[in-house]
């Protein structure tokens, strides 16, 4: 009984309760970063920027892991490009840390790159859904999460 209340069938356009609420809760760390930067405490600025960068990079890598999981769940039905696309987010996240590693201007450009890639990742999500590799509710969840995190990451770059 409880499992039927807590989940939605894959054919439903509504995401199951757990992914919906946990996904939305996943926006809170970046929202806190935005509030910290708006608060204007100069001593906390670098920490907030570093946290915003780290969280965006972490979630981008997580997104690649989700794509990998969808490809694995669908086995031989998954085209080769899905496996490649699943690895790219982690490589982008690592590359976005390079300026920090070498003392170049950071984190603004890296945050912009991460924000754009997070929003752009919806293209892969759309294709996964269209190919039938993702559940029908996938985009209902992914659109607000990608736009929310990507938008807040871009805002963090300019605050």
Coordinates of N, CA, C and O in Angstrom, one line a residue:
X1 N 0.8 -1.2 0.0 CA 0.0 0.0 0.0 C 0.9 1.3 0.0 O 0.7 2.1 -0.8
X2 N 1.9 1.3 0.9 CA 2.7 2.5 1.0 C 3.5 2.7 -0.3 O 3.6 3.9 -0.8
X3 N 4.0 1.6 -0.9 CA 4.7 1.8 -2.1 C 3.9 2.4 -3.3 O 4.3 3.1 -4.1
X4 N 2.6 2.0 -3.3 CA 1.7 2.6 -4.3 C 1.4 4.1 -4.1 O 1.2 4.8 -5.0
X5 N 1.5 4.5 -2.9 CA 1.3 5.9 -2.6 C 2.5 6.7 -2.9 O 2.5 7.9 -3.3
X6 N 3.7 6.1 -2.6 CA 5.0 6.8 -2.7 C 5.5 6.8 -4.2 O 6.5 7.5 -4.4
X7 N 5.0 6.1 -5.1 CA 5.5 6.1 -6.4 C 4.5 6.3 -7.5 O 3.3 6.2 -7.2
X8 N 5.0 6.6 -8.7 CA 4.1 6.7 -9.8 C 4.5 5.7 -10.9 O 5.7 5.4 -11.0
X9 N 3.6 5.1 -11.6 CA 4.0 4.2 -12.7 C 4.9 4.9 -13.7 O 4.8 6.1 -13.9
X10 N 5.8 4.2 -14.4 CA 6.6 4.8 -15.4 C 5.8 5.4 -16.5 O 6.3 6.3 -17.2
X11 N 4.6 5.0 -16.7 CA 3.8 5.6 -17.8 C 3.1 6.9 -17.4 O 2.5 7.6 -18.2
X12 N 3.2 7.3 -16.1 CA 2.6 8.5 -15.6 C 3.4 9.7 -16.0 O 4.7 9.6 -15.9
X13 N 2.8 10.8 -16.4 CA 3.6 12.0 -16.6 C 4.2 12.7 -15.4 O 5.0 13.5 -15.4
X14 N 3.7 12.2 -14.2 CA 4.1 12.8 -12.9 C 5.2 12.0 -12.4 O 5.1 10.8 -12.3
X15 N 6.3 12.6 -11.9 CA 7.4 11.9 -11.3 C 6.9 11.2 -10.0 O 6.0 11.7 -9.3
X16 N 7.5 10.1 -9.6 CA 7.3 9.5 -8.3 C 7.6 10.5 -7.2 O 8.4 11.4 -7.4
X17 N 7.0 10.4 -6.0 CA 7.1 11.3 -5.0 C 8.6 11.5 -4.5 O 9.1 12.6 -4.3
X18 N 9.3 10.4 -4.3 CA 10.6 10.4 -3.8 C 11.6 11.2 -4.7 O 12.3 12.1 -4.3
X19 N 11.6 10.9 -6.0 CA 12.5 11.7 -6.9 C 12.1 13.1 -7.0 O 13.0 14.0 -7.0
X20 N 10.8 13.4 -6.9 CA 10.3 14.8 -7.0 C 10.8 15.6 -5.8 O 11.5 16.6 -6.0
X21 N 10.5 15.1 -4.6 CA 10.9 15.9 -3.4 C 12.4 15.9 -3.2 O 12.9 17.0 -2.8
X22 N 13.1 14.8 -3.4 CA 14.5 14.8 -3.2 C 15.2 15.7 -4.3 O 16.2 16.3 -4.0
X23 N 14.7 15.6 -5.5 CA 15.2 16.5 -6.6 C 15.1 17.9 -6.2 O 16.0 18.7 -6.4
X24 N 13.9 18.3 -5.8 CA 13.7 19.7 -5.4 C 14.5 20.1 -4.2 O 15.0 21.2 -4.2
X25 N 14.7 19.2 -3.3 CA 15.6 19.5 -2.1 C 17.0 19.7 -2.6 O 17.7 20.4 -1.9
X26 N 17.3 19.1 -3.7 CA 18.7 19.2 -4.2 C 19.0 20.6 -4.7 O 20.1 20.9 -5.0
X27 N 18.0 21.4 -4.9 CA 18.2 22.8 -5.3 C 18.5 23.7 -4.1 O 19.1 24.8 -4.3
X28 N 18.3 23.2 -2.9 CA 18.5 24.1 -1.7 C 19.9 24.5 -1.5 O 20.2 25.7 -1.1
X29 N 20.9 23.6 -1.7 CA 22.3 24.1 -1.4 C 22.7 25.3 -2.3 O 23.3 26.2 -1.8
X30 N 22.3 25.2 -3.6 CA 22.6 26.4 -4.5 C 21.8 27.6 -4.1 O 22.3 28.7 -4.2
X31 N 20.6 27.4 -3.7 CA 19.8 28.5 -3.2 C 20.4 29.2 -2.0 O 20.5 30.4 -1.9
X32 N 21.0 28.4 -1.1 CA 21.7 29.0 0.1 C 22.9 29.7 -0.4 O 23.3 30.8 0.2
X33 N 23.6 29.3 -1.4 CA 24.8 30.0 -1.9 C 24.4 31.3 -2.4 O 25.0 32.4 -2.1
X34 N 23.3 31.4 -3.2 CA 22.8 32.6 -3.8 C 22.4 33.6 -2.6 O 22.8 34.8 -2.6
X35 N 21.7 33.1 -1.6 CA 21.4 34.0 -0.4 C 22.6 34.5 0.3 O 22.7 35.6 0.7
X36 N 23.6 33.6 0.4 CA 24.9 34.0 1.1 C 25.6 35.1 0.3 O 26.1 36.1 0.9
X37 N 25.5 35.0 -1.0 CA 26.2 36.0 -1.8 C 25.4 37.3 -1.8 O 25.9 38.4 -1.9
X38 N 24.1 37.2 -1.8 CA 23.2 38.4 -1.8 C 23.4 39.1 -0.4 O 23.4 40.4 -0.4
X39 N 23.6 38.3 0.6 CA 23.8 38.9 2.0 C 25.0 39.8 2.0 O 25.1 40.7 2.9
X40 N 26.0 39.6 1.1 CA 27.1 40.5 1.0 C 28.2 40.5 2.1 O 29.0 41.4 2.2
X41 N 28.3 39.4 2.8 CA 29.3 39.3 3.8 C 30.7 39.0 3.1 O 30.9 37.9 2.6
X42 N 31.6 39.9 3.1 CA 32.8 39.8 2.3 C 33.7 38.6 2.8 O 34.3 37.9 2.0
X43 N 33.6 38.3 4.1 CA 34.4 37.2 4.6 C 33.9 35.8 4.1 O 34.6 34.9 4.0
X44 N 32.6 35.8 3.8 CA 32.0 34.5 3.4 C 31.9 34.3 1.9 O 31.6 33.3 1.4
X45 N 32.3 35.4 1.2 CA 32.1 35.4 -0.3 C 32.9 34.2 -1.0 O 32.3 33.5 -1.7
X46 N 34.2 34.0 -0.7 CA 34.9 33.0 -1.3 C 34.4 31.6 -1.0 O 34.3 30.7 -1.8
X47 N 34.0 31.4 0.3 CA 33.5 30.1 0.7 C 32.2 29.8 0.0 O 32.0 28.7 -0.5
X48 N 31.3 30.8 -0.2 CA 30.1 30.7 -0.9 C 30.3 30.3 -2.3 O 29.7 29.4 -2.9
X49 N 31.2 31.1 -3.0 CA 31.5 30.8 -4.4 C 32.1 29.4 -4.6 O 31.7 28.7 -5.5
X50 N 33.0 29.0 -3.7 CA 33.6 27.7 -3.8 C 32.5 26.6 -3.6 O 32.5 25.6 -4.3
X51 N 31.6 26.8 -2.6 CA 30.5 25.8 -2.4 C 29.6 25.8 -3.6 O 29.2 24.7 -4.0
X52 N 29.3 26.9 -4.2 CA 28.4 26.9 -5.4 C 29.1 26.2 -6.5 O 28.4 25.4 -7.3
X53 N 30.4 26.4 -6.7 CA 31.1 25.7 -7.8 C 31.1 24.2 -7.5 O 30.8 23.4 -8.4
X54 N 31.5 23.8 -6.3 CA 31.6 22.4 -6.0 C 30.3 21.7 -6.2 O 30.2 20.6 -6.7
X55 N 29.2 22.3 -5.7 CA 27.9 21.7 -5.8 C 27.5 21.5 -7.2 O 27.0 20.5 -7.6
X56 N 27.6 22.6 -8.1 CA 27.2 22.5 -9.5 C 28.1 21.4 -10.2 O 27.5 20.6 -10.9
X57 N 29.4 21.3 -9.9 CA 30.2 20.3 -10.5 C 29.8 18.9 -10.1 O 29.8 17.9 -10.9
X58 N 29.5 18.8 -8.8 CA 29.1 17.5 -8.2 C 27.8 17.0 -8.9 O 27.7 15.8 -9.3
X59 N 26.8 17.9 -9.0 CA 25.5 17.5 -9.5 C 25.6 17.2 -11.0 O 25.0 16.3 -11.5
X60 N 26.5 17.9 -11.7 CA 26.7 17.6 -13.1 C 27.3 16.2 -13.3 O 26.8 15.5 -14.1
X61 N 28.2 15.8 -12.4 CA 28.8 14.5 -12.5 C 27.7 13.5 -12.1 O 27.6 12.4 -12.8
X62 N 26.8 13.8 -11.2 CA 25.7 12.9 -10.8 C 24.8 12.7 -12.0 O 24.3 11.6 -12.2
X63 N 24.5 13.8 -12.7 CA 23.7 13.7 -13.9 C 24.2 12.7 -14.9 O 23.5 11.9 -15.5
X64 N 25.5 12.7 -15.1 CA 26.2 11.8 -16.0 C 26.0 10.3 -15.5 O 25.7 9.4 -16.3
X65 N 26.0 10.2 -14.2 CA 25.8 8.9 -13.6 C 24.4 8.4 -13.8 O 24.1 7.2 -14.0
X66 N 23.4 9.3 -13.8 CA 22.0 8.9 -14.1 C 21.9 8.5 -15.5 O 21.2 7.5 -15.8
X67 N 22.5 9.2 -16.4 CA 22.5 8.8 -17.8 C 23.1 7.4 -18.0 O 22.6 6.6 -18.8
X68 N 24.2 7.2 -17.3 CA 24.9 5.9 -17.4 C 23.9 4.8 -16.9 O 23.8 3.7 -17.5
X69 N 23.2 5.1 -15.8 CA 22.3 4.1 -15.2 C 21.1 3.8 -16.2 O 20.7 2.7 -16.3
X70 N 20.6 4.8 -16.9 CA 19.6 4.6 -17.9 C 20.1 3.8 -19.0 O 19.4 2.9 -19.5
X71 N 21.3 4.0 -19.5 CA 21.9 3.2 -20.5 C 22.0 1.8 -20.1 O 21.7 0.9 -20.8
X72 N 22.5 1.6 -18.9 CA 22.7 0.2 -18.4 C 21.4 -0.5 -18.2 O 21.3 -1.7 -18.5
X73 N 20.4 0.2 -17.7 CA 19.1 -0.4 -17.5 C 18.5 -0.9 -18.8 O 17.7 -1.8 -18.9
X74 N 18.8 -0.2 -19.9 CA 18.2 -0.5 -21.2 C 19.2 -1.4 -22.1 O 18.8 -1.7 -23.2
X75 N 20.3 -1.7 -21.5 CA 21.3 -2.6 -22.2 C 21.6 -2.3 -23.6 O 21.9 -1.2 -24.0
X76 N 21.4 -3.3 -24.4 CA 21.8 -3.2 -25.9 C 20.9 -2.2 -26.7 O 21.2 -1.9 -27.8
X77 N 19.8 -1.8 -26.1 CA 18.9 -0.8 -26.7 C 19.6 0.6 -26.7 O 19.2 1.4 -27.5
X78 N 20.5 0.8 -25.8 CA 21.1 2.1 -25.7 C 22.2 2.3 -26.8 O 23.1 1.6 -26.9
X79 N 22.0 3.4 -27.5 CA 23.0 3.7 -28.6 C 24.3 4.1 -27.9 O 24.4 4.6 -26.7
X80 N 25.4 4.0 -28.6 CA 26.8 4.2 -28.1 C 26.9 5.7 -27.6 O 27.6 5.9 -26.6
X81 N 26.2 6.6 -28.3 CA 26.4 8.0 -27.8 C 25.9 8.3 -26.4 O 26.4 9.2 -25.7
X82 N 25.0 7.5 -25.9 CA 24.5 7.6 -24.5 C 25.6 7.3 -23.6 O 25.8 8.1 -22.6
X83 N 26.4 6.3 -23.8 CA 27.5 5.9 -22.9 C 28.5 7.1 -22.9 O 29.1 7.4 -21.9
X84 N 28.8 7.6 -24.1 CA 29.8 8.7 -24.2 C 29.2 9.9 -23.5 O 29.9 10.6 -22.7
X85 N 28.0 10.3 -23.7 CA 27.4 11.4 -23.1 C 27.4 11.3 -21.6 O 27.5 12.3 -20.9
X86 N 27.3 10.1 -21.1 CA 27.2 9.9 -19.6 C 28.6 10.2 -19.0 O 28.6 10.5 -17.8
X87 N 29.7 10.1 -19.7 CA 31.0 10.3 -19.2 C 31.4 11.8 -19.3 O 32.1 12.3 -18.4
X88 N 30.8 12.5 -20.3 CA 31.2 13.9 -20.5 C 31.0 14.8 -19.3 O 31.8 15.7 -19.1
X89 N 29.8 14.7 -18.6 CA 29.6 15.7 -17.5 C 30.7 15.7 -16.4 O 31.1 16.7 -16.0
X90 N 31.3 14.5 -16.1 CA 32.3 14.4 -15.1 C 33.6 15.1 -15.7 O 34.3 15.7 -15.0
X91 N 33.9 14.9 -17.0 CA 35.0 15.5 -17.6 C 34.9 17.0 -17.6 O 35.9 17.8 -17.4
X92 N 33.7 17.5 -17.9 CA 33.5 19.0 -17.9 C 33.6 19.5 -16.5 O 34.2 20.6 -16.3
X93 N 33.1 18.8 -15.5 CA 33.2 19.2 -14.1 C 34.7 19.4 -13.7 O 35.1 20.3 -13.1
X94 N 35.5 18.4 -14.1 CA 36.9 18.4 -13.8 C 37.6 19.6 -14.5 O 38.4 20.3 -13.9
X95 N 37.3 19.7 -15.8 CA 37.9 20.8 -16.6 C 37.5 22.2 -16.0 O 38.3 23.1 -16.1
X96 N 36.3 22.3 -15.5 CA 35.9 23.6 -14.9 C 36.7 24.0 -13.7 O 36.8 25.1 -13.3
X97 N 37.4 23.0 -13.1 CA 38.2 23.3 -11.9 C 39.6 23.7 -12.3 O 40.4 24.2 -11.5
X98 N 40.0 23.5 -13.5 CA 41.4 23.8 -14.0 C 41.8 25.2 -13.7 O 42.9 25.4 -13.1
X99 N 41.0 26.2 -14.0 CA 41.5 27.6 -13.6 C 41.8 27.7 -12.2 O 42.8 28.4 -11.8
X100 N 41.1 27.1 -11.3 CA 41.4 27.2 -9.9 C 42.7 26.5 -9.6 O 43.5 27.0 -8.8
X101 N 43.0 25.4 -10.2 CA 44.2 24.6 -10.0 C 45.5 25.4 -10.4 O 46.5 25.3 -9.8
X102 N 45.3 26.3 -11.4 CA 46.5 27.0 -11.9 C 46.5 28.5 -11.5 O 47.4 29.2 -12.0
X103 N 45.6 28.9 -10.7 CA 45.5 30.3 -10.3 C 45.0 31.3 -11.3 O 45.2 32.5 -11.2
X104 N 44.3 30.8 -12.3 CA 43.7 31.7 -13.3 C 42.4 32.3 -12.8 O 41.9 31.8 -11.7
X105 N 41.8 33.2 -13.5 CA 40.5 33.8 -12.9 C 39.5 32.7 -12.7 O 39.2 31.9 -13.5
X106 N 39.0 32.8 -11.5 CA 38.0 31.7 -11.0 C 37.2 32.3 -9.9 O 37.7 33.2 -9.2
X107 N 36.0 32.0 -9.7 CA 35.2 30.9 -10.2 C 34.2 31.4 -11.3 O 33.5 30.6 -11.8
X108 N 34.2 32.7 -11.5 CA 33.2 33.2 -12.4 C 33.1 32.5 -13.8 O 32.0 32.0 -14.1
X109 N 34.2 32.4 -14.5 CA 34.1 31.7 -15.8 C 33.7 30.2 -15.6 O 32.9 29.6 -16.5
X110 N 34.2 29.6 -14.6 CA 33.8 28.2 -14.4 C 32.4 28.0 -14.0 O 31.7 27.0 -14.5
X111 N 31.8 28.9 -13.2 CA 30.4 28.9 -12.9 C 29.5 29.1 -14.1 O 28.5 28.4 -14.2
X112 N 29.9 30.0 -15.0 CA 29.2 30.2 -16.2 C 29.2 29.0 -17.0 O 28.1 28.5 -17.5
X113 N 30.3 28.3 -17.2 CA 30.4 27.1 -18.0 C 29.5 26.0 -17.4 O 28.7 25.4 -18.1
X114 N 29.6 25.8 -16.1 CA 28.7 24.8 -15.4 C 27.3 25.1 -15.6 O 26.5 24.2 -15.8
X115 N 26.9 26.4 -15.4 CA 25.5 26.8 -15.5 C 24.9 26.5 -16.9 O 23.8 25.9 -17.1
X116 N 25.7 26.8 -17.9 CA 25.3 26.6 -19.3 C 25.2 25.1 -19.6 O 24.2 24.7 -20.2
X117 N 26.1 24.3 -19.1 CA 26.1 22.9 -19.4 C 24.9 22.2 -18.7 O 24.3 21.3 -19.2
X118 N 24.7 22.7 -17.4 CA 23.5 22.1 -16.7 C 22.2 22.4 -17.4 O 21.4 21.5 -17.6
X119 N 22.0 23.6 -17.9 CA 20.8 23.9 -18.7 C 20.8 23.1 -20.0 O 19.8 22.5 -20.4
X120 N 22.0 23.1 -20.7 CA 22.1 22.4 -22.0 C 21.9 20.9 -21.9 O 21.6 20.2 -22.9
X121 N 22.1 20.3 -20.7 CA 22.0 18.9 -20.5 C 20.6 18.4 -20.8 O 20.3 17.2 -21.0
X122 N 19.6 19.3 -20.8 CA 18.2 19.0 -21.1 C 18.1 18.4 -22.5 O 17.2 17.6 -22.7
X123 N 19.0 18.8 -23.4 CA 19.0 18.2 -24.7 C 19.2 16.7 -24.7 O 18.5 15.9 -25.4
X124 N 20.1 16.2 -23.8 CA 20.3 14.8 -23.7 C 19.1 14.1 -23.0 O 18.6 13.1 -23.4
X125 N 18.6 14.8 -22.0 CA 17.4 14.3 -21.3 C 16.2 14.1 -22.3 O 15.5 13.1 -22.2
X126 N 16.0 15.1 -23.1 CA 15.0 15.0 -24.1 C 15.1 13.8 -25.0 O 14.2 13.1 -25.3
X127 N 16.4 13.7 -25.5 CA 16.6 12.6 -26.4 C 16.4 11.2 -25.7 O 15.9 10.3 -26.3
X128 N 16.9 11.1 -24.5 CA 16.7 9.8 -23.7 C 15.2 9.5 -23.6 O 14.8 8.4 -23.7
X129 N 14.4 10.5 -23.3 CA 13.0 10.3 -23.2 C 12.4 9.9 -24.6 O 11.6 9.0 -24.7
X130 N 12.8 10.6 -25.6 CA 12.3 10.3 -26.9 C 12.6 8.9 -27.4 O 11.8 8.3 -28.1
X131 N 13.8 8.4 -27.0 CA 14.2 7.1 -27.4 C 13.6 6.0 -26.5 O 13.8 4.8 -26.8
X132 N 12.8 6.4 -25.5 CA 12.2 5.5 -24.6 C 13.2 4.9 -23.6 O 12.9 3.9 -23.0
X133 N 14.3 5.5 -23.4 CA 15.3 5.0 -22.4 C 15.0 5.6 -21.0 O 15.6 5.1 -20.1
X134 N 14.3 6.7 -21.0 CA 13.9 7.3 -19.7 C 12.4 7.2 -19.5 O 11.7 7.1 -20.5
X135 N 12.0 7.2 -18.3 CA 10.5 7.1 -18.0 C 9.8 8.3 -18.6 O 10.4 9.4 -18.8
X136 N 8.5 8.2 -18.8 CA 7.8 9.3 -19.4 C 7.8 10.5 -18.5 O 7.6 11.6 -19.0
X137 N 7.9 10.4 -17.2 CA 7.9 11.5 -16.3 C 9.3 12.2 -16.2 O 9.4 13.2 -15.5
X138 N 10.3 11.7 -16.9 CA 11.7 12.2 -16.8 C 11.8 13.7 -17.0 O 12.4 14.4 -16.2
X139 N 11.2 14.2 -18.1 CA 11.4 15.6 -18.3 C 10.6 16.5 -17.4 O 11.0 17.6 -17.1
X140 N 9.5 16.0 -16.8 CA 8.7 16.7 -15.9 C 9.6 17.0 -14.6 O 9.5 18.1 -14.0
X141 N 10.5 16.1 -14.3 CA 11.4 16.3 -13.2 C 12.7 17.1 -13.6 O 13.1 18.0 -13.0
X142 N 13.2 16.7 -14.8 CA 14.5 17.2 -15.2 C 14.5 18.7 -15.6 O 15.4 19.5 -15.3
X143 N 13.4 19.1 -16.2 CA 13.3 20.5 -16.7 C 13.4 21.5 -15.5 O 14.3 22.4 -15.5
X144 N 12.6 21.4 -14.4 CA 12.8 22.4 -13.4 C 14.1 22.3 -12.6 O 14.7 23.3 -12.2
X145 N 14.6 21.0 -12.5 CA 15.9 20.8 -11.8 C 17.1 21.4 -12.6 O 17.9 22.1 -12.0
X146 N 17.1 21.2 -13.9 CA 18.2 21.7 -14.7 C 18.1 23.2 -14.9 O 19.1 23.9 -14.7
X147 N 16.9 23.7 -15.1 CA 16.8 25.2 -15.2 C 17.1 25.9 -13.9 O 17.7 26.9 -13.8
X148 N 16.6 25.2 -12.8 CA 16.8 25.8 -11.5 C 18.3 25.8 -11.1 O 18.8 26.9 -10.7
X149 N 18.9 24.7 -11.1 CA 20.3 24.6 -10.7 C 21.2 25.4 -11.7 O 22.1 26.2 -11.3
X150 N 20.9 25.2 -13.0 CA 21.7 26.0 -14.0 C 21.6 27.5 -13.8 O 22.5 28.2 -13.9
X151 N 20.3 27.9 -13.6 CA 20.1 29.4 -13.4 C 20.7 29.9 -12.2 O 21.3 31.0 -12.2
X152 N 20.6 29.2 -11.1 CA 21.2 29.7 -9.8 C 22.7 29.6 -9.9 O 23.4 30.5 -9.4
X153 N 23.3 28.7 -10.7 CA 24.7 28.7 -10.9 C 25.2 29.9 -11.7 O 26.2 30.5 -11.4
X154 N 24.4 30.2 -12.7 CA 24.7 31.4 -13.5 C 24.6 32.7 -12.6 O 25.5 33.6 -12.7
X155 N 23.6 32.7 -11.8 CA 23.4 33.9 -10.9 C 24.6 34.0 -10.0 O 25.1 35.1 -9.7
X156 N 25.0 32.9 -9.5 CA 26.2 32.8 -8.6 C 27.4 33.4 -9.2 O 28.2 34.2 -8.6
X157 N 27.6 33.2 -10.5 CA 28.7 33.7 -11.2 C 28.7 35.2 -11.3 O 29.8 35.9 -11.3
X158 N 27.5 35.8 -11.3 CA 27.4 37.3 -11.5 C 27.1 38.0 -10.2 O 27.1 39.2 -10.2
X159 N 27.0 37.3 -9.1 CA 26.7 38.0 -7.8 C 28.0 38.4 -7.1 O 29.0 37.9 -7.3

